PDB file of C-alpha atoms in Angstrom:
ATOM      1  CA  MET A   1      34.422  48.723   4.333  1.00 48.00           C
ATOM      2  CA  LYS A   2      34.424  48.390   0.540  1.00 52.00           C
ATOM      3  CA  TRP A   3      33.270  51.965   0.027  1.00 48.00           C
ATOM      4  CA  PHE A   4      36.481  53.299   1.561  1.00 45.00           C
ATOM      5  CA  MET A   5      38.620  50.747  -0.284  1.00 43.00           C
ATOM      6  CA  VAL A   6      37.292  52.070  -3.591  1.00 49.00           C
ATOM      7  CA  VAL A   7      37.884  55.754  -2.928  1.00 49.00           C
ATOM      8  CA  VAL A   8      41.338  55.180  -1.443  1.00 43.00           C
ATOM      9  CA  ALA A   9      42.388  53.051  -4.405  1.00 45.00           C
ATOM     10  CA  ALA A  10      41.014  55.600  -6.850  1.00 48.00           C
ATOM     11  CA  ALA A  11      42.724  58.484  -5.097  1.00 48.00           C
ATOM     12  CA  THR A  12      46.030  56.622  -5.222  1.00 44.00           C
ATOM     13  CA  ILE A  13      45.714  55.963  -8.953  1.00 44.00           C
ATOM     14  CA  CYS A  14      44.521  59.466  -9.770  1.00 48.00           C
ATOM     15  CA  GLY A  15      47.226  61.207  -7.785  1.00 47.00           C
ATOM     16  CA  LEU A  16      44.907  64.155  -7.091  1.00 45.00           C
ATOM     17  CA  SER A  17      47.384  66.939  -7.692  1.00 41.00           C
ATOM     18  CA  GLU A  18      46.636  70.539  -6.809  1.00 39.00           C
ATOM     19  CA  GLY A  19      46.038  71.243 -10.484  1.00 39.00           C
ATOM     20  CA  ALA A  20      43.427  68.513 -10.697  1.00 39.00           C
ATOM     21  CA  ARG A  21      41.688  69.802  -7.588  1.00 42.00           C
ATOM     22  CA  LYS A  22      41.224  73.152  -9.308  1.00 42.00           C
ATOM     23  CA  LEU A  23      39.473  71.613 -12.314  1.00 42.00           C
ATOM     24  CA  LYS A  24      36.397  73.714 -13.014  1.00 44.00           C
ATOM     25  CA  GLY A  25      33.187  72.070 -11.813  1.00 44.00           C
ATOM     26  CA  SER A  26      34.909  69.598  -9.480  1.00 42.00           C
ATOM     27  CA  THR A  27      34.225  69.384  -5.769  1.00 55.00           C
ATOM     28  CA  ASP A  28      36.370  68.579  -2.783  1.00 73.00           C
ATOM     29  CA  VAL A  29      34.758  65.181  -2.478  1.00 85.00           C
ATOM     30  CA  ASP A  30      37.050  64.032   0.298  1.00 86.00           C
ATOM     31  CA  ALA A  31      35.979  66.932   2.517  1.00 87.00           C
ATOM     32  CA  LEU A  32      32.358  66.221   1.605  1.00 90.00           C
ATOM     33  CA  ARG A  33      32.757  62.579   2.602  1.00 90.00           C
ATOM     34  CA  HIS A  34      34.322  63.608   5.897  1.00 90.00           C
ATOM     35  CA  ARG A  35      31.445  66.001   6.558  1.00 92.00           C
ATOM     36  CA  TYR A  36      28.890  63.303   5.815  1.00 95.00           C
ATOM     37  CA  LEU A  37      30.516  60.828   8.210  1.00 94.00           C
ATOM     38  CA  ALA A  38      30.386  63.454  10.960  1.00 95.00           C
ATOM     39  CA  LEU A  39      26.671  63.977  10.258  1.00 95.00           C
ATOM     40  CA  GLU A  40      26.082  60.228  10.212  1.00 96.00           C
ATOM     41  CA  SER A  41      27.773  59.845  13.590  1.00 96.00           C
ATOM     42  CA  ARG A  42      25.577  62.590  15.001  1.00 96.00           C
ATOM     43  CA  ALA A  43      22.436  60.989  13.543  1.00 95.00           C
ATOM     44  CA  ALA A  44      23.372  57.552  14.887  1.00 94.00           C
ATOM     45  CA  THR A  45      23.845  59.004  18.367  1.00 94.00           C
ATOM     46  CA  ILE A  46      20.404  60.603  18.196  1.00 93.00           C
ATOM     47  CA  VAL A  47      18.738  57.388  17.018  1.00 92.00           C
ATOM     48  CA  GLY A  48      20.560  55.502  19.775  1.00 89.00           C
ATOM     49  CA  GLN A  49      18.624  57.544  22.342  1.00 87.00           C
ATOM     50  CA  LEU A  50      15.625  55.342  21.581  1.00 84.00           C
ATOM     51  CA  ASP A  51      17.310  52.525  23.498  1.00 81.00           C
ATOM     52  CA  SER A  52      16.843  54.509  26.712  1.00 78.00           C
ATOM     53  CA  VAL A  53      13.029  54.412  26.409  1.00 72.00           C
ATOM     54  CA  GLU A  54      12.691  50.865  25.110  1.00 71.00           C
ATOM     55  CA  ASN A  55      11.066  49.598  28.316  1.00 70.00           C
ATOM     56  CA  GLN A  56       9.002  52.694  29.036  1.00 73.00           C
ATOM     57  CA  LYS A  57       5.380  53.520  28.247  1.00 79.00           C
ATOM     58  CA  GLU A  58       4.307  53.668  24.615  1.00 76.00           C
ATOM     59  CA  GLU A  59       3.486  57.343  25.070  1.00 79.00           C
ATOM     60  CA  ASP A  60       7.066  58.068  26.114  1.00 77.00           C
ATOM     61  CA  ARG A  61       8.512  55.950  23.322  1.00 79.00           C
ATOM     62  CA  SER A  62       6.295  57.696  20.782  1.00 81.00           C
ATOM     63  CA  ALA A  63       7.337  61.133  22.019  1.00 84.00           C
ATOM     64  CA  MET A  64      11.019  60.214  21.820  1.00 87.00           C
ATOM     65  CA  ARG A  65      10.555  58.677  18.368  1.00 86.00           C
ATOM     66  CA  ASN A  66       8.987  61.912  17.112  1.00 85.00           C
ATOM     67  CA  VAL A  67      11.961  63.908  18.378  1.00 87.00           C
ATOM     68  CA  VAL A  68      14.404  61.470  16.774  1.00 90.00           C
ATOM     69  CA  LEU A  69      12.581  61.510  13.436  1.00 90.00           C
ATOM     70  CA  LYS A  70      12.530  65.299  13.377  1.00 88.00           C
ATOM     71  CA  GLU A  71      16.278  65.531  13.913  1.00 92.00           C
ATOM     72  CA  LEU A  72      17.017  62.670  11.531  1.00 93.00           C
ATOM     73  CA  LEU A  73      15.037  64.303   8.730  1.00 92.00           C
ATOM     74  CA  GLU A  74      16.673  67.661   9.398  1.00 92.00           C
ATOM     75  CA  ILE A  75      20.196  66.210   9.306  1.00 94.00           C
ATOM     76  CA  TYR A  76      19.714  64.222   6.123  1.00 94.00           C
ATOM     77  CA  GLY A  77      17.495  66.852   4.547  1.00 92.00           C
ATOM     78  CA  GLY A  78      20.247  69.427   4.937  1.00 92.00           C
ATOM     79  CA  PHE A  79      22.870  67.057   3.581  1.00 93.00           C
ATOM     80  CA  ALA A  80      20.798  66.008   0.552  1.00 92.00           C
ATOM     81  CA  SER A  81      19.721  69.549  -0.340  1.00 89.00           C
ATOM     82  CA  GLU A  82      22.766  71.621   0.576  1.00 89.00           C
ATOM     83  CA  ASP A  83      25.811  69.341   0.501  1.00 89.00           C
ATOM     84  CA  LEU A  84      24.641  67.113  -2.353  1.00 86.00           C
ATOM     85  CA  GLY A  85      22.293  69.401  -4.228  1.00 75.00           C
ATOM     86  CA  ALA A  86      20.640  69.029  -7.614  1.00 74.00           C
ATOM     87  CA  ASP A  87      23.878  70.026  -9.369  1.00 75.00           C
ATOM     88  CA  ASP A  88      25.611  66.861  -8.131  1.00 75.00           C
ATOM     89  CA  THR A  89      23.831  64.616 -10.587  1.00 79.00           C
ATOM     90  CA  TYR A  90      24.797  62.059 -13.207  1.00 79.00           C
ATOM     91  CA  ASN A  91      26.728  63.639 -16.063  1.00 78.00           C
ATOM     92  CA  GLU A  92      27.610  61.340 -18.933  1.00 78.00           C
ATOM     93  CA  GLU A  93      30.675  63.429 -19.799  1.00 74.00           C
ATOM     94  CA  ASP A  94      32.269  62.544 -16.454  1.00 76.00           C
ATOM     95  CA  TYR A  95      32.412  58.907 -17.534  1.00 80.00           C
ATOM     96  CA  GLU A  96      33.327  59.376 -21.196  1.00 77.00           C
ATOM     97  CA  ILE A  97      36.705  57.752 -20.658  1.00 77.00           C
ATOM     98  CA  LEU A  98      34.939  54.510 -19.657  1.00 79.00           C
ATOM     99  CA  THR A  99      32.512  54.133 -22.553  1.00 80.00           C
ATOM    100  CA  ARG A 100      34.730  51.717 -24.496  1.00 78.00           C
ATOM    101  CA  PHE A 101      35.082  49.301 -21.583  1.00 80.00           C
ATOM    102  CA  TYR A 102      32.648  46.385 -21.453  1.00 83.00           C
ATOM    103  CA  GLU A 103      32.837  46.281 -17.651  1.00 80.00           C
ATOM    104  CA  TRP A 104      31.551  49.844 -17.468  1.00 81.00           C
ATOM    105  CA  GLN A 105      28.549  49.013 -19.637  1.00 80.00           C
ATOM    106  CA  LEU A 106      27.528  46.403 -17.052  1.00 79.00           C
ATOM    107  CA  LEU A 107      27.601  49.005 -14.283  1.00 81.00           C
ATOM    108  CA  GLN A 108      26.319  52.167 -15.938  1.00 84.00           C
ATOM    109  CA  SER A 109      22.535  51.657 -15.753  1.00 84.00           C
ATOM    110  CA  ASP A 110      22.598  50.749 -12.055  1.00 83.00           C
ATOM    111  CA  LEU A 111      24.822  53.719 -11.318  1.00 84.00           C
ATOM    112  CA  ILE A 112      22.346  56.032 -13.051  1.00 88.00           C
ATOM    113  CA  ASN A 113      19.550  54.508 -10.968  1.00 88.00           C
ATOM    114  CA  VAL A 114      21.398  55.405  -7.758  1.00 90.00           C
ATOM    115  CA  HIS A 115      21.282  59.052  -8.834  1.00 90.00           C
ATOM    116  CA  LYS A 116      17.584  58.815  -9.710  1.00 90.00           C
ATOM    117  CA  LEU A 117      16.784  57.221  -6.373  1.00 92.00           C
ATOM    118  CA  PHE A 118      18.756  59.894  -4.547  1.00 94.00           C
ATOM    119  CA  ASP A 119      16.635  62.565  -6.243  1.00 92.00           C
ATOM    120  CA  ALA A 120      13.548  60.850  -4.806  1.00 91.00           C
ATOM    121  CA  PHE A 121      15.303  60.529  -1.448  1.00 93.00           C
ATOM    122  CA  ARG A 122      16.112  64.252  -1.443  1.00 92.00           C
ATOM    123  CA  SER A 123      12.479  65.074  -2.155  1.00 90.00           C
ATOM    124  CA  PHE A 124      11.370  62.748   0.639  1.00 90.00           C
ATOM    125  CA  VAL A 125      13.561  64.182   3.390  1.00 89.00           C
ATOM    126  CA  ARG A 126      12.737  67.716   2.309  1.00 83.00           C
ATOM    127  CA  ASN A 127       8.957  67.299   2.041  1.00 79.00           C
ATOM    128  CA  LYS A 128       8.266  64.816   4.837  1.00 70.00           C
ATOM    129  CA  ASN A 129       9.921  67.122   7.322  1.00 60.00           C
ATOM    130  CA  GLN A 130       6.780  69.257   7.055  1.00 61.00           C
ATOM    131  CA  LEU A 131       4.497  66.477   8.356  1.00 56.00           C
ATOM    132  CA  PRO A 132       3.713  65.773  12.030  1.00 57.00           C
ATOM    133  CA  ARG A 133       6.060  63.037  13.298  1.00 56.00           C
ATOM    134  CA  ASP A 134       3.137  60.856  14.376  1.00 60.00           C
ATOM    135  CA  ASP A 135       1.421  61.120  10.989  1.00 68.00           C
ATOM    136  CA  PRO A 136       0.697  57.532   9.825  1.00 73.00           C
ATOM    137  CA  ASP A 137       1.456  58.572   6.245  1.00 79.00           C
ATOM    138  CA  LEU A 138       4.977  59.519   7.313  1.00 82.00           C
ATOM    139  CA  GLU A 139       5.579  56.077   8.796  1.00 85.00           C
ATOM    140  CA  LEU A 140       4.245  54.299   5.710  1.00 87.00           C
ATOM    141  CA  ALA A 141       6.284  56.495   3.373  1.00 87.00           C
ATOM    142  CA  SER A 142       9.397  56.080   5.531  1.00 89.00           C
ATOM    143  CA  LEU A 143       9.183  52.295   5.586  1.00 90.00           C
ATOM    144  CA  ASP A 144       8.475  52.234   1.859  1.00 92.00           C
ATOM    145  CA  LEU A 145      11.566  54.342   1.181  1.00 92.00           C
ATOM    146  CA  ALA A 146      13.724  52.136   3.395  1.00 93.00           C
ATOM    147  CA  ASP A 147      12.453  49.016   1.645  1.00 93.00           C
ATOM    148  CA  THR A 148      13.173  50.531  -1.776  1.00 93.00           C
ATOM    149  CA  VAL A 149      16.711  51.581  -0.852  1.00 94.00           C
ATOM    150  CA  LEU A 150      17.622  48.321   0.859  1.00 93.00           C
ATOM    151  CA  SER A 151      15.653  45.698  -1.060  1.00 90.00           C
ATOM    152  CA  ASP A 152      14.181  46.868  -4.380  1.00 87.00           C
ATOM    153  CA  PRO A 153      15.820  44.902  -7.248  1.00 84.00           C
ATOM    154  CA  HIS A 154      15.184  47.831  -9.606  1.00 81.00           C
ATOM    155  CA  PHE A 155      17.387  50.061  -7.428  1.00 80.00           C
ATOM    156  CA  PRO A 156      20.115  47.706  -6.160  1.00 82.00           C
ATOM    157  CA  VAL A 157      22.016  50.303  -4.150  1.00 90.00           C
ATOM    158  CA  ASN A 158      24.167  47.924  -2.129  1.00 89.00           C
ATOM    159  CA  GLY A 159      24.781  45.733  -5.166  1.00 87.00           C
ATOM    160  CA  THR A 160      25.845  48.765  -7.190  1.00 87.00           C
ATOM    161  CA  LEU A 161      28.367  49.799  -4.539  1.00 88.00           C
ATOM    162  CA  ASP A 162      29.743  46.255  -4.571  1.00 89.00           C
ATOM    163  CA  GLN A 163      29.929  46.380  -8.367  1.00 85.00           C
ATOM    164  CA  ILE A 164      31.874  49.631  -8.244  1.00 86.00           C
ATOM    165  CA  ASP A 165      34.396  47.929  -5.978  1.00 85.00           C
ATOM    166  CA  THR A 166      34.584  44.855  -8.209  1.00 85.00           C
ATOM    167  CA  ILE A 167      34.725  46.601 -11.573  1.00 84.00           C
ATOM    168  CA  MET A 168      36.614  49.791 -10.832  1.00 82.00           C
ATOM    169  CA  VAL A 169      39.179  48.379  -8.388  1.00 80.00           C
ATOM    170  CA  ARG A 170      39.398  44.579  -8.479  1.00 82.00           C
ATOM    171  CA  GLN A 171      39.057  44.345 -12.263  1.00 81.00           C
ATOM    172  CA  GLY A 172      41.375  47.307 -12.694  1.00 82.00           C
ATOM    173  CA  VAL A 173      39.118  49.663 -14.651  1.00 81.00           C
ATOM    174  CA  TYR A 174      40.555  52.702 -12.850  1.00 79.00           C
ATOM    175  CA  TYR A 175      43.979  51.591 -14.059  1.00 82.00           C
ATOM    176  CA  LYS A 176      42.656  50.980 -17.583  1.00 81.00           C
ATOM    177  CA  ALA A 177      41.111  54.446 -17.534  1.00 81.00           C
ATOM    178  CA  GLN A 178      44.470  55.889 -16.517  1.00 79.00           C
ATOM    179  CA  LEU A 179      46.157  54.304 -19.537  1.00 79.00           C
ATOM    180  CA  GLU A 180      43.304  55.358 -21.808  1.00 77.00           C
ATOM    181  CA  ALA A 181      43.438  58.954 -20.573  1.00 73.00           C
ATOM    182  CA  LYS A 182      47.155  59.173 -21.336  1.00 74.00           C
ATOM    183  CA  SER A 183      46.636  57.949 -24.895  1.00 72.00           C
ATOM    184  CA  THR A 184      43.595  60.124 -25.716  1.00 65.00           C
ATOM    185  CA  ILE A 185      44.488  63.367 -23.965  1.00 57.00           C
ATOM    186  CA  CYS A 186      43.847  65.552 -27.017  1.00 50.00           C
ATOM    187  CA  SER A 187      40.310  64.299 -27.592  1.00 57.00           C
ATOM    188  CA  PHE A 188      39.286  65.255 -24.046  1.00 56.00           C
ATOM    189  CA  GLY A 189      41.046  68.605 -23.926  1.00 66.00           C
ATOM    190  CA  LEU A 190      42.259  67.872 -20.393  1.00 67.00           C
ATOM    191  CA  SER A 191      45.356  66.352 -18.888  1.00 73.00           C
ATOM    192  CA  ALA A 192      45.209  62.654 -18.050  1.00 73.00           C
ATOM    193  CA  GLN A 193      45.240  63.512 -14.359  1.00 77.00           C
ATOM    194  CA  GLN A 194      42.344  65.936 -14.738  1.00 76.00           C
ATOM    195  CA  VAL A 195      40.279  63.332 -16.594  1.00 74.00           C
ATOM    196  CA  LEU A 196      40.947  60.796 -13.859  1.00 77.00           C
ATOM    197  CA  TYR A 197      40.104  63.242 -11.095  1.00 79.00           C
ATOM    198  CA  GLN A 198      36.841  64.086 -12.824  1.00 77.00           C
ATOM    199  CA  LEU A 199      36.062  60.364 -12.940  1.00 81.00           C
ATOM    200  CA  TYR A 200      37.138  59.848  -9.326  1.00 82.00           C
ATOM    201  CA  ASN A 201      34.951  62.729  -8.204  1.00 82.00           C
ATOM    202  CA  ALA A 202      31.900  61.446 -10.104  1.00 83.00           C
ATOM    203  CA  ILE A 203      32.258  57.861  -8.854  1.00 86.00           C
ATOM    204  CA  SER A 204      32.804  59.056  -5.282  1.00 88.00           C
ATOM    205  CA  ILE A 205      29.669  61.213  -5.370  1.00 89.00           C
ATOM    206  CA  THR A 206      27.663  58.198  -6.551  1.00 90.00           C
ATOM    207  CA  GLU A 207      29.065  56.042  -3.762  1.00 92.00           C
ATOM    208  CA  LEU A 208      28.341  58.721  -1.186  1.00 94.00           C
ATOM    209  CA  LYS A 209      24.748  59.014  -2.368  1.00 94.00           C
ATOM    210  CA  GLY A 210      24.192  55.274  -2.175  1.00 95.00           C
ATOM    211  CA  TYR A 211      25.925  54.845   1.165  1.00 95.00           C
ATOM    212  CA  SER A 212      24.088  57.762   2.806  1.00 96.00           C
ATOM    213  CA  MET A 213      20.692  56.479   1.629  1.00 96.00           C
ATOM    214  CA  MET A 214      21.417  53.047   3.084  1.00 96.00           C
ATOM    215  CA  GLN A 215      22.507  54.462   6.434  1.00 96.00           C
ATOM    216  CA  PHE A 216      19.442  56.702   6.602  1.00 96.00           C
ATOM    217  CA  SER A 217      17.186  53.743   5.797  1.00 95.00           C
ATOM    218  CA  TRP A 218      18.659  51.596   8.565  1.00 95.00           C
ATOM    219  CA  MET A 219      18.201  54.460  11.023  1.00 94.00           C
ATOM    220  CA  LEU A 220      14.583  54.879   9.927  1.00 92.00           C
ATOM    221  CA  LEU A 221      13.921  51.195  10.533  1.00 92.00           C
ATOM    222  CA  LYS A 222      15.452  51.429  13.992  1.00 90.00           C
ATOM    223  CA  ALA A 223      13.406  54.532  14.792  1.00 89.00           C
ATOM    224  CA  TYR A 224      10.213  52.650  13.950  1.00 87.00           C
ATOM    225  CA  GLY A 225      11.292  49.550  15.832  1.00 85.00           C
ATOM    226  CA  LYS A 226      11.753  47.535  12.637  1.00 83.00           C
ATOM    227  CA  GLY A 227      15.497  47.012  12.796  1.00 69.00           C
ATOM    228  CA  GLU A 228      18.436  46.586  15.135  1.00 63.00           C
TER     229      GLU A 228
END
């Protein structure tokens, strides 16, 4: 999976020393990613329960779907509000080392849009959890969100994750940033390794936001019988 290729490559380049981990304002993004994957596995298991009622009465399927939606919204609502709260947002200073690279300029606007979309996603999973599961407005809003995350050209989440892989890893921008950080250490007031960890952390948070929204959207579609 490209998402993991990017973070592994970045971690290798950055080194991630103990000193860098203690950089003020940084998070243990690797532990956060591990926690998310555990939550995703739990959510997928819950959604998979719908297969057991596929050939049963509509009343039974509807009841099971309501249970699944409740748990799905609770899992992702907790993750979006508590694990990736409002503080984990786009901060231009995290990417300052990249501003002189043309490749970064191609990626920046889409990356910002991932953060904006995640803010809307957080609001959705927090607010919609208050509605009855069989509320038709919830279904319409859920399908609209899934369509936006997976298909809206103004918020190309999957395309942005692919671009991160292409630009940051395949085109060597992480490596370029490493060289740049070593040559401009005084202007940033941090060690080269700290600058790179800050960048690694910020990019990883963006990837995690995009990836989690896509997984949630696919699960929503399955819950409503619109996807595999």
